[in-house]
Short mmCIF file of C-alpha atoms and ligand atoms in Angstrom, two decimals:
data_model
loop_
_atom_site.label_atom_id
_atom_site.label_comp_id
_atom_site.label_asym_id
_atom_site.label_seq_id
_atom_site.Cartn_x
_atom_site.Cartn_y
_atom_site.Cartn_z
CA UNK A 9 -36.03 27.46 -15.82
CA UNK A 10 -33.28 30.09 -14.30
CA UNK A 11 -34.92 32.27 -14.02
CA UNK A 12 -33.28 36.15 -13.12
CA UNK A 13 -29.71 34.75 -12.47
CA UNK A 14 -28.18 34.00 -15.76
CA UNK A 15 -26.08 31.23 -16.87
CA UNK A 16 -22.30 31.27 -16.64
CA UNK A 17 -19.71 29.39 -19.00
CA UNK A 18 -17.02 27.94 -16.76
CA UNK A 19 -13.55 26.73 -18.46
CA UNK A 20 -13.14 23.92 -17.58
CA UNK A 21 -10.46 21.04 -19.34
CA UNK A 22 -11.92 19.64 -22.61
CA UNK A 23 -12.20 16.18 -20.23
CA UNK A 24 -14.23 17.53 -16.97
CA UNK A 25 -16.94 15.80 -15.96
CA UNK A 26 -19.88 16.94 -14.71
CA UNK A 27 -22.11 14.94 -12.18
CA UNK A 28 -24.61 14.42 -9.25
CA UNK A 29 -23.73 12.35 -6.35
CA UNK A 30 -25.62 10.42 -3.79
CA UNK A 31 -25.25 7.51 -1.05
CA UNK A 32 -26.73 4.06 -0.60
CA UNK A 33 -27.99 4.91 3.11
CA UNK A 34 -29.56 8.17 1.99
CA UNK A 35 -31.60 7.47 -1.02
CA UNK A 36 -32.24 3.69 -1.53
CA UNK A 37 -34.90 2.56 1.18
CA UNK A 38 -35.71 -0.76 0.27
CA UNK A 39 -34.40 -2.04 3.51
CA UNK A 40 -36.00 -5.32 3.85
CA UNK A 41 -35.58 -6.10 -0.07
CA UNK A 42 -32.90 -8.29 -1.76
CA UNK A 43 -32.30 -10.29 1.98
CA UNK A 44 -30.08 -6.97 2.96
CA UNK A 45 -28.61 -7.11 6.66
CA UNK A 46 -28.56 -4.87 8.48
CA UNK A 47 -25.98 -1.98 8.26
CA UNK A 48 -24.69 0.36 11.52
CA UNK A 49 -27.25 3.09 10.23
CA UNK A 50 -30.43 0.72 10.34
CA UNK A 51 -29.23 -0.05 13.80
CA UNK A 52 -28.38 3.52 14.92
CA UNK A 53 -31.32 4.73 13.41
CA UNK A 54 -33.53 2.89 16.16
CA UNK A 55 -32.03 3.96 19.05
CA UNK A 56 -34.02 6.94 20.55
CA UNK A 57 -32.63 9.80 20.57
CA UNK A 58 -30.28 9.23 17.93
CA UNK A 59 -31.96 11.14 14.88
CA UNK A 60 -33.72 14.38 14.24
CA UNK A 61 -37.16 13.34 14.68
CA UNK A 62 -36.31 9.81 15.04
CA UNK A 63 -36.47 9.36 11.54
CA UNK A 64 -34.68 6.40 9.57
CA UNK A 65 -33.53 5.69 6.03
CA UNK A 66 -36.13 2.42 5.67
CA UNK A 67 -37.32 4.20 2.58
CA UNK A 68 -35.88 7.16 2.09
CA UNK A 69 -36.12 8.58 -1.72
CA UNK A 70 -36.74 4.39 -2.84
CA UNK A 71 -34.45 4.62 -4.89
CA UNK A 72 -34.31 1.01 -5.11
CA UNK A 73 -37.52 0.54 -6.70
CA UNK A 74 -38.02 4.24 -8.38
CA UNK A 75 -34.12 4.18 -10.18
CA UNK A 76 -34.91 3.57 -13.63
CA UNK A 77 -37.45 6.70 -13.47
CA UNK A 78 -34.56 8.84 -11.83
CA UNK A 79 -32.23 7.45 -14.40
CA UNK A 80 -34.41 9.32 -17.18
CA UNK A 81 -34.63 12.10 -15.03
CA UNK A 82 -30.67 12.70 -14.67
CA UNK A 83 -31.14 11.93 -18.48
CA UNK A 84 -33.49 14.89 -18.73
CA UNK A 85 -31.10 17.11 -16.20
CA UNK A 86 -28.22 16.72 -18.56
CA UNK A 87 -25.70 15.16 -16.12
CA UNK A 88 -22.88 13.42 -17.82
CA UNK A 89 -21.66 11.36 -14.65
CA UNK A 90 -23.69 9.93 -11.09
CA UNK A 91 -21.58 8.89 -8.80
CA UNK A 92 -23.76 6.56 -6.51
CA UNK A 93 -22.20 4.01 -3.36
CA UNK A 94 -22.87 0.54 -3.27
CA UNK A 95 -24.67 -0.93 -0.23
CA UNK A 96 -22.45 -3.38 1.58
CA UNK A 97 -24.93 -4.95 3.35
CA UNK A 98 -27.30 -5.31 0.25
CA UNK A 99 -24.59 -6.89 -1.38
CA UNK A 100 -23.15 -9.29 1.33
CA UNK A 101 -26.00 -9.33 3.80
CA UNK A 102 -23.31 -10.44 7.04
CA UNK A 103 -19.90 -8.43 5.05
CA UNK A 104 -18.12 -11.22 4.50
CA UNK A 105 -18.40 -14.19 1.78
CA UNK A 106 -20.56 -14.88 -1.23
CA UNK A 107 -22.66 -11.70 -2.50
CA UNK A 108 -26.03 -12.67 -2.93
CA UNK A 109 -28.98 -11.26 -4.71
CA UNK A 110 -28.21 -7.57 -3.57
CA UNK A 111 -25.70 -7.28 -6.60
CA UNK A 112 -27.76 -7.93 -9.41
CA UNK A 113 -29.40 -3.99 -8.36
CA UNK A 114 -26.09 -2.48 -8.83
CA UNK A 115 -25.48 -4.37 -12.36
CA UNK A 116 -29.00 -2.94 -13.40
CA UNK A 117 -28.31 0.55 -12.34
CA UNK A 118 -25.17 0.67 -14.20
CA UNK A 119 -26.18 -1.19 -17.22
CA UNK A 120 -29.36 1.70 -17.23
CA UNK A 121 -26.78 4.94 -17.07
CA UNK A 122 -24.81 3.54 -19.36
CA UNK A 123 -27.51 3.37 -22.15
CA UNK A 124 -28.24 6.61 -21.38
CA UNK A 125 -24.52 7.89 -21.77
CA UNK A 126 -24.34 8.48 -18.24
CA UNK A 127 -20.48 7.83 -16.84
CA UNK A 128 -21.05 5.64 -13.66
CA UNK A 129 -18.85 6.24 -10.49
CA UNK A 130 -18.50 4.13 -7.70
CA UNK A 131 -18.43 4.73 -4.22
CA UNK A 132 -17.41 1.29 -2.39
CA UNK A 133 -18.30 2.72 0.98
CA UNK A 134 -20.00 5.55 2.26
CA UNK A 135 -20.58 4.63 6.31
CA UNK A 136 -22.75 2.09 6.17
CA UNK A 137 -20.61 -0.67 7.07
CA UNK A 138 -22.66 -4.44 7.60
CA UNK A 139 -23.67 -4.51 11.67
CA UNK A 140 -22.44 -8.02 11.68
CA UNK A 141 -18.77 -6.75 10.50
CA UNK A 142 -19.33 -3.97 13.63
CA UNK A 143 -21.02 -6.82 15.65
CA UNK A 144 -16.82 -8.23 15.15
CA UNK A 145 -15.38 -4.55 16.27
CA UNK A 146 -16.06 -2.48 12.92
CA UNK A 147 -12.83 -0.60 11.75
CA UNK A 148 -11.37 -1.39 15.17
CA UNK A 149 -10.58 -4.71 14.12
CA UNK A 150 -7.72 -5.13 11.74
CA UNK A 151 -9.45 -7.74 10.17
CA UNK A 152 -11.50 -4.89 8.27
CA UNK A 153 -8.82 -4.48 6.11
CA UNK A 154 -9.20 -7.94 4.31
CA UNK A 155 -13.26 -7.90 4.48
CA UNK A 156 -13.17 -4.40 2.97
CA UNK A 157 -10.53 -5.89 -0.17
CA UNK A 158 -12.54 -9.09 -0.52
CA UNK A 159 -15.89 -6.68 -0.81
CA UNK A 160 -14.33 -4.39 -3.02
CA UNK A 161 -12.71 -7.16 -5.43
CA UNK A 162 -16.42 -8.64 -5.34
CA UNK A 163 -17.67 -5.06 -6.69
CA UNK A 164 -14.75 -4.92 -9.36
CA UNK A 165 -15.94 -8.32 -10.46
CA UNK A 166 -19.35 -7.57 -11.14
CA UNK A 167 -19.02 -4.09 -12.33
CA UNK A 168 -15.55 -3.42 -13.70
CA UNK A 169 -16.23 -4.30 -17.41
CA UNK A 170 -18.58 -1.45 -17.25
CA UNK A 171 -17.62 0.87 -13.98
CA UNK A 172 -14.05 2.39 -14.74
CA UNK A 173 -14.14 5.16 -11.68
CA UNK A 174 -14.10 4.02 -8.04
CA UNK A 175 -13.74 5.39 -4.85
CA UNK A 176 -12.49 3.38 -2.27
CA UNK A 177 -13.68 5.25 1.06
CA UNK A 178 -16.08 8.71 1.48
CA UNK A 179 -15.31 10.62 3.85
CA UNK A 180 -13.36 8.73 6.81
CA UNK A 181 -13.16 11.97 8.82
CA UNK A 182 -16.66 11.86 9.89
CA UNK A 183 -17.63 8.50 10.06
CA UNK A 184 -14.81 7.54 12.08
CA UNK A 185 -14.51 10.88 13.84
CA UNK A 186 -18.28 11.42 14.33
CA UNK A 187 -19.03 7.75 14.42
CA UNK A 188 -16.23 6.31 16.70
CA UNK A 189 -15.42 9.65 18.77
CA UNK A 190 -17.82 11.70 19.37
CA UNK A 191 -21.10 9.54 19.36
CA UNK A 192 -23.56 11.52 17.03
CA UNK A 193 -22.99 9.23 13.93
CA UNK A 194 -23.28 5.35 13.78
CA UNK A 195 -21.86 3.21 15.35
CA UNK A 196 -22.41 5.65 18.19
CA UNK A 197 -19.20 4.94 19.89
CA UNK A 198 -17.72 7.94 22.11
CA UNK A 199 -13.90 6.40 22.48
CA UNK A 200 -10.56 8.78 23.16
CA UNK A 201 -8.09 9.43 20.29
CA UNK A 202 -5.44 6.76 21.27
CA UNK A 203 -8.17 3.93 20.81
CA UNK A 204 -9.62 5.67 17.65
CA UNK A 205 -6.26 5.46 16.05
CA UNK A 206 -5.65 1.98 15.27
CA UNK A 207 -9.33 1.94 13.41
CA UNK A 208 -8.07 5.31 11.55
CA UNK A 209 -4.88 2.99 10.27
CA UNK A 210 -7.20 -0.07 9.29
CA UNK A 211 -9.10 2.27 7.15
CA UNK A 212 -6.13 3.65 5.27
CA UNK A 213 -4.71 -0.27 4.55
CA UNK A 214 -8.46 -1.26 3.52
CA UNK A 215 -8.06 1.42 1.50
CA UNK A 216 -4.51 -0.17 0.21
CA UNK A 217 -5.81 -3.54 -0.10
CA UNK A 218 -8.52 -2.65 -2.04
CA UNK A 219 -6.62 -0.71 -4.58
CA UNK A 220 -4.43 -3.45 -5.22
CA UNK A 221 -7.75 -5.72 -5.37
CA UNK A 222 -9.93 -3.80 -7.41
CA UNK A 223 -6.52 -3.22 -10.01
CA UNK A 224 -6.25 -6.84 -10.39
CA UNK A 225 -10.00 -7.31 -11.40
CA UNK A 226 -10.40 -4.16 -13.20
CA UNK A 227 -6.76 -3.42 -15.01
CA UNK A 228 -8.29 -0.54 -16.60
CA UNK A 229 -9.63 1.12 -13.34
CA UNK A 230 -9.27 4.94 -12.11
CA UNK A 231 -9.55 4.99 -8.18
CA UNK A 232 -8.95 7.14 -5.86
CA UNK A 233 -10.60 8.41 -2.50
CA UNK A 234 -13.12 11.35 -1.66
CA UNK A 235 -11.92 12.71 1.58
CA UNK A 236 -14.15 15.49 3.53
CA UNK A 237 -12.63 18.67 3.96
CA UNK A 238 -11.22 20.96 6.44
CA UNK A 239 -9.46 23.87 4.40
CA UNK A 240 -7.85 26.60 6.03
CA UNK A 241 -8.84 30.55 3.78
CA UNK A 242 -6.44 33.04 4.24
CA UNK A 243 -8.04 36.08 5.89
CA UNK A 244 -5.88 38.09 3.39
CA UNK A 245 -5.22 36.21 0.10
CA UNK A 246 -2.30 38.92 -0.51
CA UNK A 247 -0.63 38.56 2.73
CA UNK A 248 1.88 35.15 2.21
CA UNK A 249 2.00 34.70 5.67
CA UNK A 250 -1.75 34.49 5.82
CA UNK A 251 -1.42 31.80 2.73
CA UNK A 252 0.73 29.85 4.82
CA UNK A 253 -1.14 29.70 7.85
CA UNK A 254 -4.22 28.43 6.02
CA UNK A 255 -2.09 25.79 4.00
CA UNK A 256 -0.49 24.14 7.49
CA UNK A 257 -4.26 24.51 8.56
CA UNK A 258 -5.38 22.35 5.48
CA UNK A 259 -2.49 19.82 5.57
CA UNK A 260 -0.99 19.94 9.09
CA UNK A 261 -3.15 18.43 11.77
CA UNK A 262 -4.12 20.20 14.72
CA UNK A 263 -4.36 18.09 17.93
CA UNK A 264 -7.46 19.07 20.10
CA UNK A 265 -7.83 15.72 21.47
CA UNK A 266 -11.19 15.06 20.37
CA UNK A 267 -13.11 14.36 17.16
CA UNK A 268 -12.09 17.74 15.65
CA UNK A 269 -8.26 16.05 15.55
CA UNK A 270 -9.80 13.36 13.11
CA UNK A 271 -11.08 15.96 10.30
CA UNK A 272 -7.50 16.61 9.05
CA UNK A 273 -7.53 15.68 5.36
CA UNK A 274 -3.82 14.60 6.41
CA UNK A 275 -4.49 11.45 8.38
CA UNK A 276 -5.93 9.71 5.04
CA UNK A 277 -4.16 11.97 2.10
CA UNK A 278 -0.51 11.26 3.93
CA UNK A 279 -0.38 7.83 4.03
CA UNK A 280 -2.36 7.19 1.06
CA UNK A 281 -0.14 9.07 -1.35
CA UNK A 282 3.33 9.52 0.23
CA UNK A 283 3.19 6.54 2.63
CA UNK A 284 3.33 7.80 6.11
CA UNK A 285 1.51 9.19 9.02
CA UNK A 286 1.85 13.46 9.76
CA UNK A 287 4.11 13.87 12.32
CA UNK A 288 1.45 15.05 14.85
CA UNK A 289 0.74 11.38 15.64
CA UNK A 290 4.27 10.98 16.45
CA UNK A 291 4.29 13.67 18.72
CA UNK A 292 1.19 12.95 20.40
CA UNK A 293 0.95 8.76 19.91
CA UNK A 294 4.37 8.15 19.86
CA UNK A 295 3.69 4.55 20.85
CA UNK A 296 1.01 3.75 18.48
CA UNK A 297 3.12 5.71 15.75
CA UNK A 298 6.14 3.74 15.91
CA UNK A 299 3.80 0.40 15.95
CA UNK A 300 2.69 0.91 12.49
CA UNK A 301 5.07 -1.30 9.94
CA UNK A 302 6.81 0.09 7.18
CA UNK A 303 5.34 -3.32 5.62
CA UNK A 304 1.71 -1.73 6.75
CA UNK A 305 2.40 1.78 4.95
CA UNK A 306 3.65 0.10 1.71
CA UNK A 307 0.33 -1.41 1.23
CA UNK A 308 -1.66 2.06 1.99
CA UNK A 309 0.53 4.19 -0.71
CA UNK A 310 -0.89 2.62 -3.53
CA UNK A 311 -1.03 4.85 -7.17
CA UNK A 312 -3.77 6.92 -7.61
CA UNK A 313 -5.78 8.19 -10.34
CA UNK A 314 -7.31 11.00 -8.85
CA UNK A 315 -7.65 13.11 -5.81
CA UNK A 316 -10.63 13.21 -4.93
CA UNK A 317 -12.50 15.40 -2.06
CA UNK A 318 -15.91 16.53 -0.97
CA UNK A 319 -15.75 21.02 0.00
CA UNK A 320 -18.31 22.89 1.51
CA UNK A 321 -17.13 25.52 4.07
CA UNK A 322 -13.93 25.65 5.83
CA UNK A 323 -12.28 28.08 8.05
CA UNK A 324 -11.09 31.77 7.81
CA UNK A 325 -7.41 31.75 9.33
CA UNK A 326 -4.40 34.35 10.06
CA UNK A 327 -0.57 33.37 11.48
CA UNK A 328 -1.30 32.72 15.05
CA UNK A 329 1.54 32.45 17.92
CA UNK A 330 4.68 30.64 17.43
CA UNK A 331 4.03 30.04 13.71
CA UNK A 332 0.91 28.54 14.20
CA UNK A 333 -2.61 29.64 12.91
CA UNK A 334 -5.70 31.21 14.22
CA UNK A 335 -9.37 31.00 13.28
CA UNK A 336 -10.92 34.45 12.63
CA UNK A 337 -14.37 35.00 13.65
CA UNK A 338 -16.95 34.93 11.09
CA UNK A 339 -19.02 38.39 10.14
CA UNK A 340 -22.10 39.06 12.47
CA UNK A 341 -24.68 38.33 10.01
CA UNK A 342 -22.33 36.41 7.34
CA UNK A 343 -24.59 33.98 4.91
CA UNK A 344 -25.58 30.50 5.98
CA UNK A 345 -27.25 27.65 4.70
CA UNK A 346 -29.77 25.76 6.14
CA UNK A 347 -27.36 23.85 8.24
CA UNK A 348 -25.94 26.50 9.56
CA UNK A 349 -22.74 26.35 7.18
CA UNK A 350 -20.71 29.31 6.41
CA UNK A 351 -20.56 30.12 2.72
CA UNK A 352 -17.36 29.83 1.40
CA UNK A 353 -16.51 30.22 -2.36
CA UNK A 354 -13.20 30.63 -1.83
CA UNK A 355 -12.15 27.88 0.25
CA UNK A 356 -12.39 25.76 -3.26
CA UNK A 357 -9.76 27.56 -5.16
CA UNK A 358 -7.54 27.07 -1.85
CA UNK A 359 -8.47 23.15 -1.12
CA UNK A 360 -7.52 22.83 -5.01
CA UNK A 361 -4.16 24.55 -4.73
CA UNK A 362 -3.19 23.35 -1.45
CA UNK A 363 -4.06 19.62 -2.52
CA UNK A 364 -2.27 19.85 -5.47
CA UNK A 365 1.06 21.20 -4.18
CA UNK A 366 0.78 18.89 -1.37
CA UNK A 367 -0.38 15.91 -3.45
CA UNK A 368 0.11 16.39 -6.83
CA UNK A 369 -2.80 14.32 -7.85
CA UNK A 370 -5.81 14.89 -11.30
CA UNK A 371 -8.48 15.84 -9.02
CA UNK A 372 -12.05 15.84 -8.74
CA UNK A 373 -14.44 17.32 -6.25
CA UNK A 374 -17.16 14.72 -5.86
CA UNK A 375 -19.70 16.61 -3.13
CA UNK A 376 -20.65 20.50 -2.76
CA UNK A 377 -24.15 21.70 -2.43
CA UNK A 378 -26.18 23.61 0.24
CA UNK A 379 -29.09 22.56 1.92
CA UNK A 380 -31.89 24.82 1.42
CA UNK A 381 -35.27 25.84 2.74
CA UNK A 382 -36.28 24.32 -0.46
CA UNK A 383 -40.15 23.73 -0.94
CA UNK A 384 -43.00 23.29 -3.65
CA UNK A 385 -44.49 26.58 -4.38
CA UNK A 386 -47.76 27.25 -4.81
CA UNK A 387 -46.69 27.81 -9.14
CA UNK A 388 -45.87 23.99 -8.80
CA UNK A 389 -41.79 25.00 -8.84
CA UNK A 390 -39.11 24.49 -6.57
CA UNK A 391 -37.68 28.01 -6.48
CA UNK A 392 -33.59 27.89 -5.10
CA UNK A 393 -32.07 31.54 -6.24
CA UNK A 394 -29.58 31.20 -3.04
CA UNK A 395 -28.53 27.40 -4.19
CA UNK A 396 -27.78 29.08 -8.23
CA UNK A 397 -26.39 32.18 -6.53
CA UNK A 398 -24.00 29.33 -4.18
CA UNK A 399 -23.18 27.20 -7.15
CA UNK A 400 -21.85 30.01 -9.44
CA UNK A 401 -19.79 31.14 -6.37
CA UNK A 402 -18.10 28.12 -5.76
CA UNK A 403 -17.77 27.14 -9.64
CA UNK A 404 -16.24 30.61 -10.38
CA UNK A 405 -13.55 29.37 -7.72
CA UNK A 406 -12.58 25.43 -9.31
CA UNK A 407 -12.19 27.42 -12.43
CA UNK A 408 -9.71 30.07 -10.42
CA UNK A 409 -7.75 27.26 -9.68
CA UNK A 410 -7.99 25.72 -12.97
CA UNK A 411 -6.81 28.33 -15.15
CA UNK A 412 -4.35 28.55 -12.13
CA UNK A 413 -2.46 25.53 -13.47
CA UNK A 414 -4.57 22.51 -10.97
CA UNK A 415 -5.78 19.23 -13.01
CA UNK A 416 -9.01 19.29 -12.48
CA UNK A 417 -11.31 15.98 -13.70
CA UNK A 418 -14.69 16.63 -12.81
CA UNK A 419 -17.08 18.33 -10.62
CA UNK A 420 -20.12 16.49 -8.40
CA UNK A 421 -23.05 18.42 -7.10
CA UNK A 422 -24.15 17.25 -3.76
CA UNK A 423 -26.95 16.09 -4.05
CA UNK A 424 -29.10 14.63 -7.12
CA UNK A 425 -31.86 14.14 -5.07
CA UNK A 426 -33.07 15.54 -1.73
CA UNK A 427 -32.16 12.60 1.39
CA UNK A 428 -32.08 11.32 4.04
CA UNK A 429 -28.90 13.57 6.26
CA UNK A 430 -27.98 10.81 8.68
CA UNK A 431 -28.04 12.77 12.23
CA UNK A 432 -30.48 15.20 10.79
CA UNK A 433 -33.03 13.13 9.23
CA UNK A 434 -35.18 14.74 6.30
CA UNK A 435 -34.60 18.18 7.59
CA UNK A 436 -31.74 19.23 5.29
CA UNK A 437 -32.44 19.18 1.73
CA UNK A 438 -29.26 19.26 -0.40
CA UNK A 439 -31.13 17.79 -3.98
CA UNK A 440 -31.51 19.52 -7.02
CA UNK A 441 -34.52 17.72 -6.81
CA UNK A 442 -37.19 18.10 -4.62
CA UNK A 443 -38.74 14.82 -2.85
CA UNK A 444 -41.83 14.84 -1.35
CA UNK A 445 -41.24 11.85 1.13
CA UNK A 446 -44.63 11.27 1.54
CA UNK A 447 -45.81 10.74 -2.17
CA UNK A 448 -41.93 10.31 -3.40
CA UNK A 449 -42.60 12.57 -5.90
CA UNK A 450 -39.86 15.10 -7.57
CA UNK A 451 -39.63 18.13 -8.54
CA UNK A 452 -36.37 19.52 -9.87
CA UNK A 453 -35.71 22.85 -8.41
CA UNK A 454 -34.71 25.97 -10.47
CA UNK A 455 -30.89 24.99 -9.96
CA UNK A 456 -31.51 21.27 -11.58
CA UNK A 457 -32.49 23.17 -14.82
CA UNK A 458 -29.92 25.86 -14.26
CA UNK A 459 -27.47 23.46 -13.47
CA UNK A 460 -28.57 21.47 -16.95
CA UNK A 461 -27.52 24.89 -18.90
CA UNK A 462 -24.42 25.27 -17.49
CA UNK A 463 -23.26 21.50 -18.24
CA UNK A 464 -24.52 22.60 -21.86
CA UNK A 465 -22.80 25.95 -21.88
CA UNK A 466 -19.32 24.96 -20.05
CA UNK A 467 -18.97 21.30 -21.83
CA UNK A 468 -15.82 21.08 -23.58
CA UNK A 469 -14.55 24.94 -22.50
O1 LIG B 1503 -24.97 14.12 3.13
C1 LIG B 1503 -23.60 14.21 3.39
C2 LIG B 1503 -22.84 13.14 2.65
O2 LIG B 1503 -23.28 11.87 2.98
C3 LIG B 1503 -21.37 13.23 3.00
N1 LIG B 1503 -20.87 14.56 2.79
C4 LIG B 1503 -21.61 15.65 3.34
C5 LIG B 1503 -23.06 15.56 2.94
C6 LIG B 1503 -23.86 16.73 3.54
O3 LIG B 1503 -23.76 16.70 4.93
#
């Protein structure tokens, strides 16, 4: 149980959901099963070099085979919502045409939560886009947009008498930044900004096109994104010009000219919900800017039903020259998670507010966790004091900016279960529950039980 650290009652709207999120790539294994092609992670995976280790997600927590045991198990954990991704490839083994066997898993899954009382949300991608689609030039090809909406209406098809929540795209800031810019995520590609671009704008009219898809299959539906974040903290919360320099920093892109450029939460939240581009890409791709239609943008800004975004750490800032902002130098000896991440609390109360005066949006954060040096102990527990200390941090901040006037809709913990980190292999363990990779055993930590109470205690405050 909780042990020493007690358990908090967050107020939260009568309506908030509470979950545990996880992604295709990172928990199912079951590579070979269901005839599922290949995705850019299978391939990336076997390039040397590529991965911590040279580890790969071939089987991973098997969730594939092992879900209707860790169905009972979020049963047992109290969680009122999992928010899981759908395999592409598993589902159309080449992206593109009839969905084969792979989509009778998904039906399954959902039918099992739902007996349980467990609210399903659906992630249609989460970077592991079919190699044969990437084989045709990935995002870079504009034809992306209308294999992404055909995939999507598929998944509305199959799912949407049951599955009300979707999420079109996770996190296109790092798997187009990381993946098409700076190398270290799959596909691997290391191309400059100006040829990035046109692959950032085919992911924002998927994104359209699928709306509009999965709306006509599933009338009922409640979609939205979950965008990664890069949230500017005011070094001095009582200073307004300190405010101000961490809101442009949150919502006003910064051009560096590499990858960094691409983690903006602007270049996806802009277009998607007021229909246009910051002006940053004006300024700096004036040519590509005035290529995109106002035909093109029409078809991104498509209503939403939530905001959704993914916080972990962001960036201290003050007012730097010229109106701009500056980044302020971490602590010596400020906390860190296993990664290496900063810890900051605060950051969530500011992503909320800044998102919702920017964007106006109901909005849910669907990923936040640390990854721990999480292990069995010899008492047969997982013992994670710093992961309950972490979680009551950053929960004591959504509620700041709840009772501060911001819809929110739920909150997701990142992760259920301990995965496979893409770069990083098995190294980083994010779960509330422990997996022994070798037996695929699990153990939920301290926090899953803690985090159990807290659903209990907080429900309906
Ligand atoms: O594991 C990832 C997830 O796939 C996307 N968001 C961040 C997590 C931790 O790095």
């Amino acid at each position: 149980m909780a042990g020493r650290i007690g358990v908090p009652v967050f107020r939260f709207p009568e309506r908030f959901v509470w979950g545990g999120a996880t992604a295709a790539a990172q928990i199912e294994g079951g590579a070979e099963e269901d005839g599922r092609g290949d995705s850019v992670w299978d391939v990336f995976c076997r390039e040397a070099g590529r991965i911590a280790g040279g580890e790969t997600p071939a089987r991973a927590c098997e969730f594939r085979t092992r879900w209707r045991d860790d169905v009972a198990l979020m049963r047992e954990l109290g969680l009122r919502a999992f928010r899981f991704s759908v395999s592409w490839s598993r589902v159309m083994p080449d992206g593109t045409g009839r969905p084969g066997p792979g989509l009778s898993f998904y039906q399954k899954l959902t039918d099992a939560l739902l007996e349980v009382g467990i609210r399903p949300y659906v992630t249609l991608y989460h970077w592991d886009l079919p190699q044969a689609l990437q084989d045709r030039g990935g995002w870079l090809n504009r034809d992306s947009a209308d294999w992404f909406a055909d995939y999507a209406e598929v998944m509305g098809r199959a799912l949407g008498d049951r599955v009300k929540d979707w999420i079109t795209f996770n996190e296109p800031q790092i798997f187009l930044g990381f993946g098409y810019a700076h190398h270290s995520h799959a596909p691997g590609l290391a191309l400059p900004l100006a040829e990035v671009f046109p692959a950032v704008h085919h992911v924002n009219l998927a994104h359209g096109r699928a709306v509009v898809r999965l709306r006509s299959a599933v009338p009922d539906a409640r979609i939205g994104f979950a965008i990664a974040t890069k949230i500017g903290i005011p070094r001095d919360e009582s200073d307004p010009a300190c405010v101000e320099a961490a809101r442009r920093a949150t919502i006003d892109p910064e051009w560096t000219g590499d990858h960094e450029t691409l983690l903006n939460n602007a270049w996806w939240a802009d277009p998607m919900v007021h229909g246009r581009y910051p002006d940053a890409l004006h300024r700096h791709l004036p040519e590509f800017a005035a290529s995109v239609t106002a035909a093109d943008l029409a078809e991104i800004r498509q209503p939403l039903d939530f905001f959704g975004y993914n916080y972990y750490f962001g960036s201290i800032v003050e007012p730097g020259d010229g109106g701009g902002w500056r980044r302020v130098a971490e602590p010596p000896g400020a906390p860190r998670t296993m990664f290496g991440w900063p810890v900051h609390p605060t950051g969530l109360y500011w992503a909320a507010r800044f998102f919702h005066e920017a964007y106006g949006l109901p909005q849910y954060v669907f990923e936040n966790g640390l990854s721990g040096m999480d292990w069995v102990s010899l008492d047969g527990a997982v013992h994670d004091p710093q992961r309950i200390d972490f979680l009551t941090r950053y929960l004591r901040e959504f509620e700041r900016a709840h009772l501060a006037g911001v819809p929110l809709e739920g909150y997701f913990h990142w992760s259920l279960l301990d995965n496979f980190e893409w770069a990083q292999g098995y190294r980083e363990r994010f779960g509330l529950v422990h997996v022994d990779y070798a037996t695929q055993r699990r153990t939920p930590k301290d926090s899953a039980w803690w985090f159990r109470e807290v659903i209990r205690a907080s429900r309906g405050g």
